[in-house]
XYZ file of C-alpha atoms in Angstrom:
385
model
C 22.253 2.715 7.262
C 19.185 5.226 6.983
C 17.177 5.931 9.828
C 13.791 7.897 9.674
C 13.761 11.039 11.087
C 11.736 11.222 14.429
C 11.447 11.367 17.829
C 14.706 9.386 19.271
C 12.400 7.222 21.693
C 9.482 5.033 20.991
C 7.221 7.101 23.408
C 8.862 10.664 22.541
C 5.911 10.842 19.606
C 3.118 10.256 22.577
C 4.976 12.672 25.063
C 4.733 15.500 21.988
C 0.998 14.987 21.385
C 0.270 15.299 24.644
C 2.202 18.326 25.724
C 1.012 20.183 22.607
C -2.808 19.526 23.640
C -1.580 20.761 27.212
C 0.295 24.021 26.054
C -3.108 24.396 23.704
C -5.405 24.384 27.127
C -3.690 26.741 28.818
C -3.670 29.181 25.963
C -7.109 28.796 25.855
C -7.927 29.407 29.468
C -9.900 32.886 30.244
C -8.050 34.976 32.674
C -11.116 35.920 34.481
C -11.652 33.065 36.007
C -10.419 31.967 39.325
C -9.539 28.603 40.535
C -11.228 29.821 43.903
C -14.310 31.124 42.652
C -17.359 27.996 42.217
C -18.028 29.256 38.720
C -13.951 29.054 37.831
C -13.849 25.841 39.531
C -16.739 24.085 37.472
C -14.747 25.511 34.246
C -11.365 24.066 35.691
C -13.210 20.435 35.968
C -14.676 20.827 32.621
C -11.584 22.363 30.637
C -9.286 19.465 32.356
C -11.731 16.492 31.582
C -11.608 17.863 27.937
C -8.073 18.064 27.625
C -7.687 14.769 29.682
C -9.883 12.763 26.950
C -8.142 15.078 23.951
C -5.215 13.460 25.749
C -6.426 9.777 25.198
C -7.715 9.969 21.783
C -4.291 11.593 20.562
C -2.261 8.999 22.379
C -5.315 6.727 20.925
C -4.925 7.230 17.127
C -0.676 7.437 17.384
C -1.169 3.692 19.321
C -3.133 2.457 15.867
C -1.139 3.670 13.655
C 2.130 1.424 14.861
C -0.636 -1.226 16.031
C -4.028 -1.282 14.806
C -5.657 -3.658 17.080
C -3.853 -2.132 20.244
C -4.758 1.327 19.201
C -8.603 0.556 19.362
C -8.182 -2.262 22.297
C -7.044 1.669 24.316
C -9.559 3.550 22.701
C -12.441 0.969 23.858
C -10.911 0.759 27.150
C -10.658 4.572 27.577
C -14.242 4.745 26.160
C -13.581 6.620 23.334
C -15.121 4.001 20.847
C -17.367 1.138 22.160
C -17.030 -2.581 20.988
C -19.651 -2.205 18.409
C -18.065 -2.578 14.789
C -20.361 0.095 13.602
C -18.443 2.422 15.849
C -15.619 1.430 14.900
C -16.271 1.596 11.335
C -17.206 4.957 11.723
C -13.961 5.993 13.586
C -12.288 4.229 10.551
C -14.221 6.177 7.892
C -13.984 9.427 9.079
C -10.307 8.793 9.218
C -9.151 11.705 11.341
C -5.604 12.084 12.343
C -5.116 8.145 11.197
C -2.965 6.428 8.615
C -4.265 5.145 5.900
C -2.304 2.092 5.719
C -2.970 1.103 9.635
C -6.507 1.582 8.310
C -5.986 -1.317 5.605
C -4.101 -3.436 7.708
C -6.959 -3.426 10.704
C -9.362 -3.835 7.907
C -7.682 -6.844 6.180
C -7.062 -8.835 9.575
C -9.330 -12.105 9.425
C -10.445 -12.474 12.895
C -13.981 -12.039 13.244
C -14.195 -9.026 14.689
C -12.307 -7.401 12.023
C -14.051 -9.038 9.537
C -17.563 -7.694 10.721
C -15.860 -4.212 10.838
C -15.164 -4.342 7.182
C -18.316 -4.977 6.402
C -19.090 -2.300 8.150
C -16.468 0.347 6.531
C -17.713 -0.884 3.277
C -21.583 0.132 4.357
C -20.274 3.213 5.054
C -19.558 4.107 1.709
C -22.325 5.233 -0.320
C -21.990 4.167 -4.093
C -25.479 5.019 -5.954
C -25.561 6.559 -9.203
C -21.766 6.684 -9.488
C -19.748 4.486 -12.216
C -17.452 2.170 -11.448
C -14.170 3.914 -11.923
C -15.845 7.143 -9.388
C -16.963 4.397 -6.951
C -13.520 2.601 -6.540
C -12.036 6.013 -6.608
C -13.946 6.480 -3.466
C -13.228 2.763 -2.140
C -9.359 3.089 -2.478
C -9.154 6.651 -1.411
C -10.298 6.247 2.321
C -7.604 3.044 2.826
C -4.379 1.591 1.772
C -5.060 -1.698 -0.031
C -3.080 -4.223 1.733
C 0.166 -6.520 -0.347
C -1.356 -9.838 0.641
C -3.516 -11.609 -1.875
C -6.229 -12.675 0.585
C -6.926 -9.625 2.523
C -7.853 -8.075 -1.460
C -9.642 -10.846 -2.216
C -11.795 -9.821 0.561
C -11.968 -6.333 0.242
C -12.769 -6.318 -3.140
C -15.097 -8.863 -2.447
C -17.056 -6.410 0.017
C -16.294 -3.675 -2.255
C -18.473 -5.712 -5.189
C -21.073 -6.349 -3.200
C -21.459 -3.219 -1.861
C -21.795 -1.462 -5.494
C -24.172 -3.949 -6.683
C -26.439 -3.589 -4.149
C -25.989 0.397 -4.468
C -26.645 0.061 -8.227
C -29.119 -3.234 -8.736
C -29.258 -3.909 -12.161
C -25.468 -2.633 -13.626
C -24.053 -5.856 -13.645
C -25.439 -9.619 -13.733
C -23.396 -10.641 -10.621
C -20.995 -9.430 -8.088
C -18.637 -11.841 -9.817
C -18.854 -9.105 -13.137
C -18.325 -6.448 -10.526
C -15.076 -7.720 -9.003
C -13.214 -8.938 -11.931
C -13.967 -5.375 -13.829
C -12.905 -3.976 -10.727
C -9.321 -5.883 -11.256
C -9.414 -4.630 -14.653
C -9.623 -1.574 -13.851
C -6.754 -1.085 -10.861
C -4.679 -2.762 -13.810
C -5.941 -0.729 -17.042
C -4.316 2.409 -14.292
C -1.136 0.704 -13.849
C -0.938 0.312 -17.393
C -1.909 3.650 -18.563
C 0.324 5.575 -15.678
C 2.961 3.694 -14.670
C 6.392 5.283 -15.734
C 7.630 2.010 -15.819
C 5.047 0.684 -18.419
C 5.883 1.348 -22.283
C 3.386 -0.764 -23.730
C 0.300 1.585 -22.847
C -2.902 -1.067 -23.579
C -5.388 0.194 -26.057
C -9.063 0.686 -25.806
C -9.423 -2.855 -27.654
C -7.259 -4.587 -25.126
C -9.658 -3.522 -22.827
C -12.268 -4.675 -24.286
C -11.033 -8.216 -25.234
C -9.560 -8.300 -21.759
C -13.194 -8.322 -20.261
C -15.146 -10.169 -22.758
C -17.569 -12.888 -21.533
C -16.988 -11.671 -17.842
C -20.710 -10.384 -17.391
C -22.197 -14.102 -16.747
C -21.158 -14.832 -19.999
C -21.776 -12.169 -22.125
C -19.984 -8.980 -22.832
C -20.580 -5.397 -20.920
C -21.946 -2.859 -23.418
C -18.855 -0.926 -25.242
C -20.238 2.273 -24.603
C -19.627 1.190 -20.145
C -16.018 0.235 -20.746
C -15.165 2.955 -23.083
C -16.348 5.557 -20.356
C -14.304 3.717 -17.962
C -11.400 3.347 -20.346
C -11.771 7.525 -20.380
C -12.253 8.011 -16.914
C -9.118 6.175 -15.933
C -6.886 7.751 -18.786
C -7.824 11.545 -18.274
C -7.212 10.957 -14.377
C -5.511 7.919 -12.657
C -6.360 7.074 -9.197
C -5.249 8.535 -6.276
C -3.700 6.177 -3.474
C -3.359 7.093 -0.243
C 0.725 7.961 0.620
C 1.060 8.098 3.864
C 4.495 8.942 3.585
C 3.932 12.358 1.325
C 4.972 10.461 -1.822
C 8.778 10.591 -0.986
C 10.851 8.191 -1.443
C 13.205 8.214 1.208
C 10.259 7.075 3.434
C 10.183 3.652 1.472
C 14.107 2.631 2.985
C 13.760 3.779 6.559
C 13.274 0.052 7.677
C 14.604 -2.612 4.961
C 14.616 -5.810 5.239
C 18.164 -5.991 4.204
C 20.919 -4.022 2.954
C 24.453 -3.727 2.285
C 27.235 -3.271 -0.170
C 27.375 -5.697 -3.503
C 28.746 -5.644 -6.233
C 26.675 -6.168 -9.582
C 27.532 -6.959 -13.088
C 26.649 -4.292 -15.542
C 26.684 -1.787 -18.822
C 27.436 -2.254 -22.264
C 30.871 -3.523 -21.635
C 30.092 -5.814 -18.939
C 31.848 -4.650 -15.762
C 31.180 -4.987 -11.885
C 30.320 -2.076 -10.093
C 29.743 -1.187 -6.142
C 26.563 -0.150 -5.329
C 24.682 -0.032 -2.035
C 21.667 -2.123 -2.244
C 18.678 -1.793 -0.031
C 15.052 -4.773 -0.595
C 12.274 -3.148 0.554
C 8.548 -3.907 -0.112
C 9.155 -6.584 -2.528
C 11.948 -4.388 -4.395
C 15.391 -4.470 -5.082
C 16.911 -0.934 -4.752
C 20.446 -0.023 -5.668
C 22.142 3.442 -4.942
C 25.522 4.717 -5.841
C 25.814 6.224 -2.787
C 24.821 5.622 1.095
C 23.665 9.194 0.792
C 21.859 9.040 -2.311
C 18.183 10.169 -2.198
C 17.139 8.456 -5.830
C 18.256 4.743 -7.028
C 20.227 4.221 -9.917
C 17.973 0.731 -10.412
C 14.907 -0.782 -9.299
C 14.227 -3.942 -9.332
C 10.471 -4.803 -8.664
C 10.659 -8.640 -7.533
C 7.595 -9.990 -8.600
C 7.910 -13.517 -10.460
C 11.376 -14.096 -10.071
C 13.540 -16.069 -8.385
C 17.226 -16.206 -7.198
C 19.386 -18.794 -6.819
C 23.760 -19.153 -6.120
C 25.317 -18.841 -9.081
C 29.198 -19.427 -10.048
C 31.297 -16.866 -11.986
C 35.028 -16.937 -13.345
C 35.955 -13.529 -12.271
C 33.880 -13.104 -9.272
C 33.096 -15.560 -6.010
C 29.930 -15.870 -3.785
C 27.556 -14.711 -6.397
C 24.050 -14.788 -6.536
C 21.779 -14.306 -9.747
C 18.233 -12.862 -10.416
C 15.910 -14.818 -13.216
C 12.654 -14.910 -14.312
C 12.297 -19.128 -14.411
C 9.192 -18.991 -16.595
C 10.533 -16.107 -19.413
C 14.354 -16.976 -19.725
C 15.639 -14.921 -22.678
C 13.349 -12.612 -21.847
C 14.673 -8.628 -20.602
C 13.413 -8.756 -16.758
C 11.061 -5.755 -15.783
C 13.066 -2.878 -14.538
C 14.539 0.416 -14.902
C 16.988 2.543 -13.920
C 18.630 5.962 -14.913
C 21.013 6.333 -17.343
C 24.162 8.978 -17.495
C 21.907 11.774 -18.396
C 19.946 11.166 -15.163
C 16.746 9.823 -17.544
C 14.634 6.696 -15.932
C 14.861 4.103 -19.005
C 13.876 0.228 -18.542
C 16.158 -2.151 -17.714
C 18.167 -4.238 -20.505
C 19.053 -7.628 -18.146
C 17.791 -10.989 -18.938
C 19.232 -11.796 -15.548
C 21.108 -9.976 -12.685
C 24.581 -11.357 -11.194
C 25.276 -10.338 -7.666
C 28.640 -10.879 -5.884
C 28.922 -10.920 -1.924
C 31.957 -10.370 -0.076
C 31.455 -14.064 1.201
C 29.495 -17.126 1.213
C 27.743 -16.237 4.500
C 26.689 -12.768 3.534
C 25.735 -14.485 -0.070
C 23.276 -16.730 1.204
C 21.379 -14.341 4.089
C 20.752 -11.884 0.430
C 19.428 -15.059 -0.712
C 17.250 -15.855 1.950
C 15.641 -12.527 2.390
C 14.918 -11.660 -1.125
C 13.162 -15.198 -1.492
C 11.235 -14.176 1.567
C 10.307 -10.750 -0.565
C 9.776 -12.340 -3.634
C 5.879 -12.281 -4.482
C 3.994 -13.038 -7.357
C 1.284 -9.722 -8.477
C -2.032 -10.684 -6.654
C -4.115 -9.118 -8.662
C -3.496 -11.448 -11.417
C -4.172 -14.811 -9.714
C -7.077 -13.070 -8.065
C -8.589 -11.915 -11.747
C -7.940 -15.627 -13.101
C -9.365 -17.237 -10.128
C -13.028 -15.037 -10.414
C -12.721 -15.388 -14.638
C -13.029 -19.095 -14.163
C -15.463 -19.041 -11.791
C -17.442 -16.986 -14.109
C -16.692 -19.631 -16.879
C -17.892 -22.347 -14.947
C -21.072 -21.361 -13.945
């Protein structure tokens, strides 16, 4: 099984911070001073006060980035931040020494306090005068946009309002504002994803959004310059892992040896499998740094299957496209990515116990794209109005 590389104790990373702000004080510490002499003294208090609350706010921002809330529950009770969401915003904005995705995940929390916060983090952000596409760039650069549905819902929400009132008169409602702002996230995944062939077109675009400004259509010339924006540069998302990704099978929620039903001349193969963030990864080998396969889970589902050559087997379907190739990819013998060929995946277990606890997690991990149901949602609102 992989293991991340770290400190071999949960409060070895704590012990590290604070011994390096220690060795850093007494490096700093001028030589002419003397713990007996009233002036040394008063710098003794001082220096050791500083490194004492240097001390808290390290051990402070490693607490929220394993636990948001606790992390600022310490910081408040070491009065480092106050209750008051505006400081806390401001501690969220600024962003030192803390990881982006703890930030989303504080920020998308639904309990009041949180909630006010948000509002708050989104204040902070000043959008006048920029487009869109610059504004969001902003937006999704100083946070990792939560999985769940809801907590985007309300963060784009925010993030609409917050741009109309920056830039009164752009667009009709924040309604317009949020479902370009879908549009857009998507036109990027389109345009940049590796695993996308069929890059849209400026008039897909267009069509996409028609009607979506109260009814009527945003002026061409708007979308093309987002259209532009977004294909000269794609957006930059936080990865608080350094983009590697190793980092993404540190903690799965399952894996295990399988063997899966493949190639031209259908044949079943061994492959270590690991699901992670709604993704079915396959390897070779244990040791393997890069998949052979991914299998993004999104829309499927998976259900026991039985085979003449192989027992305890599982299968992997798309119920509302059958016939249809499922969206994947995976390298091929010259070690180039290329998109997946199955209509459906067969899985075999090494028993009926291990078959069904695949099944169960990967229906727990299966989860349809938000953004979709989010865009359709706002679209008809905008229709009915």
């Amino acid at each position: 099984a992989r293991q991340a590389a770290g400190p071999p104790f949960p409060w070895a990373s704590e012990w590290m911070c604070v011994t390096q702000i220690q060795l850093s004080s007494a490096v700093g510490r001028p030589r002419s001073y003397s713990r007996s002499n009233g002036t040394g003294s008063s710098y003794w208090k001082t220096s050791s006060r500083m490194a004492q609350k240097e001390k808290e706010m390290c051990i402070g921002r490693k607490k929220f980035n394993m636990d948001p809330n606790k992390g600022i529950q310490y910081l408040i009770e070491h009065k480092l931040l106050t209750s008051d969401v505006q400081d806390i915003a401001q501690f969220l904005y600024k962003g030192d020494g803390l990881n982006k995705t703890a930030i989303g995940t504080y920020l998308g929390e639904k309990d009041p306090i949180n909630l006010q916060v948000l509002q708050a983090f989104v204040d902070c952000h000043e959008f006048a005068n920029l487009n869109l596409v610059q504004a969001l760039r902003q937006f999704l650069w100083s946070f990792r946009l939560p999985g769940e549905a809801q907590k985007i819902d309300r963060m784009m929400e925010a993030f609409a309002a917050r741009y109309c009132l920056c830039n009164p008169g752009v667009f009709r409602s924040t309604d317009t504002c949020y479902v370009l702002s879908f549009s857009v996230i998507m036109l990027n995944t389109g345009l940049h994803n590796p695993n996308v062939r069929d890059r849209p077109p400026f008039e897909r675009f267009v069509t996409m959004n028609r009607g979506i400004n109260s009814g009527s259509d945003l002026p061409e010339e708007q979308l093309r310059n987002l259209f532009d924006s977004i294909k000269s540069e794609p957006f930059s998302i936080p990865e608080d892992d350094g983009g590697d990704l190793t980092h993404t099978f540190f903690n799965p929620d399952r894996e295990g040896w399988l063997l899966k039903l493949g190639g031209r001349v259908k044949t079943w193969k061994r492959r270590w499998f690991i699901l992670t963030d709604n993704c079915l990864y396959y390897f070779e080998f244990t040791t393997d740094k890069e998949p052979r396969g991914i299998i993004p889970l999104e829309n499927l589902s998976v259900q026991k299957v039985e085979d003449p050559k192989k027992p305890f087997c599982l299968e992997l379907y798309n119920p509302s496209c059958r016939g249809q190739k499922i969206k994947a990819c995976k390298t091929d013998g010259d070690g180039k990515v290329v998109e997946g060929k199955h209509e459906s995946y067969r899985i075999s277990a090494a028993n009926a116990e291990e078959r069904d606890q695949w099944i169960e997690a990967i229906r727990a991990s299966i989860t349809r794209v938000p953004f979709y149901d989010l865009l359709s949602a706002r679209k008809k609102k905008i229709v009915g109005k």
